[in-house]
Amino acid sequence: MIIAYFKKWTVMRWIRLGLGVLLLFQALDSELWILMIPVLYLFLQAFFNFGCKNDSCTWR
């Protein structure tokens, strides 16, 4: 079930997740807790796939 969920992901969703993870480590390392706001936004975008209206982020 979980594997099927991730198989439907586009490249853009993986990029958002990767940027979120990198920014998370940077925020924790530098103790800049304000960076958690964009981290949360990127994670929400990756997991719920909002921000790409009508699948405009898919590669053709």
Tab-separated table of C-alpha atoms in Angstrom:
chain	number	residue	atom	x	y	z
A	1	MET	CA	0.000	0.000	0.000
A	2	ILE	CA	2.742	2.464	0.906
A	3	ILE	CA	4.850	1.456	-2.093
A	4	ALA	CA	1.881	2.011	-4.410
A	5	TYR	CA	1.487	5.514	-2.948
A	6	PHE	CA	5.076	6.463	-3.761
A	7	LYS	CA	4.967	4.944	-7.257
A	8	LYS	CA	2.448	7.612	-8.286
A	9	TRP	CA	4.786	10.450	-7.341
A	10	THR	CA	6.142	12.779	-10.012
A	11	VAL	CA	9.673	14.168	-10.210
A	12	MET	CA	8.477	17.484	-8.799
A	13	ARG	CA	7.144	15.824	-5.653
A	14	TRP	CA	10.497	14.077	-5.090
A	15	ILE	CA	12.327	17.389	-5.554
A	16	ARG	CA	10.082	19.057	-2.980
A	17	LEU	CA	10.654	16.238	-0.525
A	18	GLY	CA	14.421	16.387	-1.056
A	19	LEU	CA	14.523	20.151	-0.590
A	20	GLY	CA	12.439	19.800	2.547
A	21	VAL	CA	14.815	17.215	4.000
A	22	LEU	CA	17.894	19.302	3.167
A	23	LEU	CA	16.324	22.415	4.658
A	24	LEU	CA	15.294	20.436	7.743
A	25	PHE	CA	18.882	19.338	8.391
A	26	GLN	CA	20.108	22.889	7.821
A	27	ALA	CA	17.530	24.289	10.242
A	28	LEU	CA	18.451	21.765	12.916
A	29	ASP	CA	22.187	22.250	12.431
A	30	SER	CA	22.119	26.041	12.549
A	31	GLU	CA	19.290	26.179	15.121
A	32	LEU	CA	17.293	28.575	12.965
A	33	TRP	CA	13.849	27.428	14.001
A	34	ILE	CA	12.122	29.889	11.672
A	35	LEU	CA	13.251	27.656	8.789
A	36	MET	CA	10.764	25.045	9.997
A	37	ILE	CA	7.982	27.036	8.299
A	38	PRO	CA	9.264	26.451	4.736
A	39	VAL	CA	10.207	22.880	5.714
A	40	LEU	CA	6.629	22.197	6.753
A	41	TYR	CA	5.322	23.849	3.589
A	42	LEU	CA	7.578	21.744	1.344
A	43	PHE	CA	6.622	18.539	3.162
A	44	LEU	CA	2.923	19.341	2.859
A	45	GLN	CA	3.355	20.103	-0.833
A	46	ALA	CA	5.199	16.837	-1.404
A	47	PHE	CA	2.813	14.593	0.499
A	48	PHE	CA	-0.502	16.176	-0.511
A	49	ASN	CA	0.542	17.353	-4.002
A	50	PHE	CA	-0.910	20.823	-3.872
A	51	GLY	CA	0.586	23.716	-5.751
A	52	CYS	CA	0.337	22.026	-9.149
A	53	LYS	CA	-3.080	22.791	-10.496
A	54	ASN	CA	-4.403	20.194	-12.962
A	55	ASP	CA	-1.144	18.187	-12.849
A	56	SER	CA	0.775	21.006	-14.513
A	57	CYS	CA	3.978	19.835	-12.794
A	58	THR	CA	4.068	16.492	-14.589
A	59	TRP	CA	6.758	15.964	-17.193
A	60	ARG	CA	5.575	15.122	-20.694
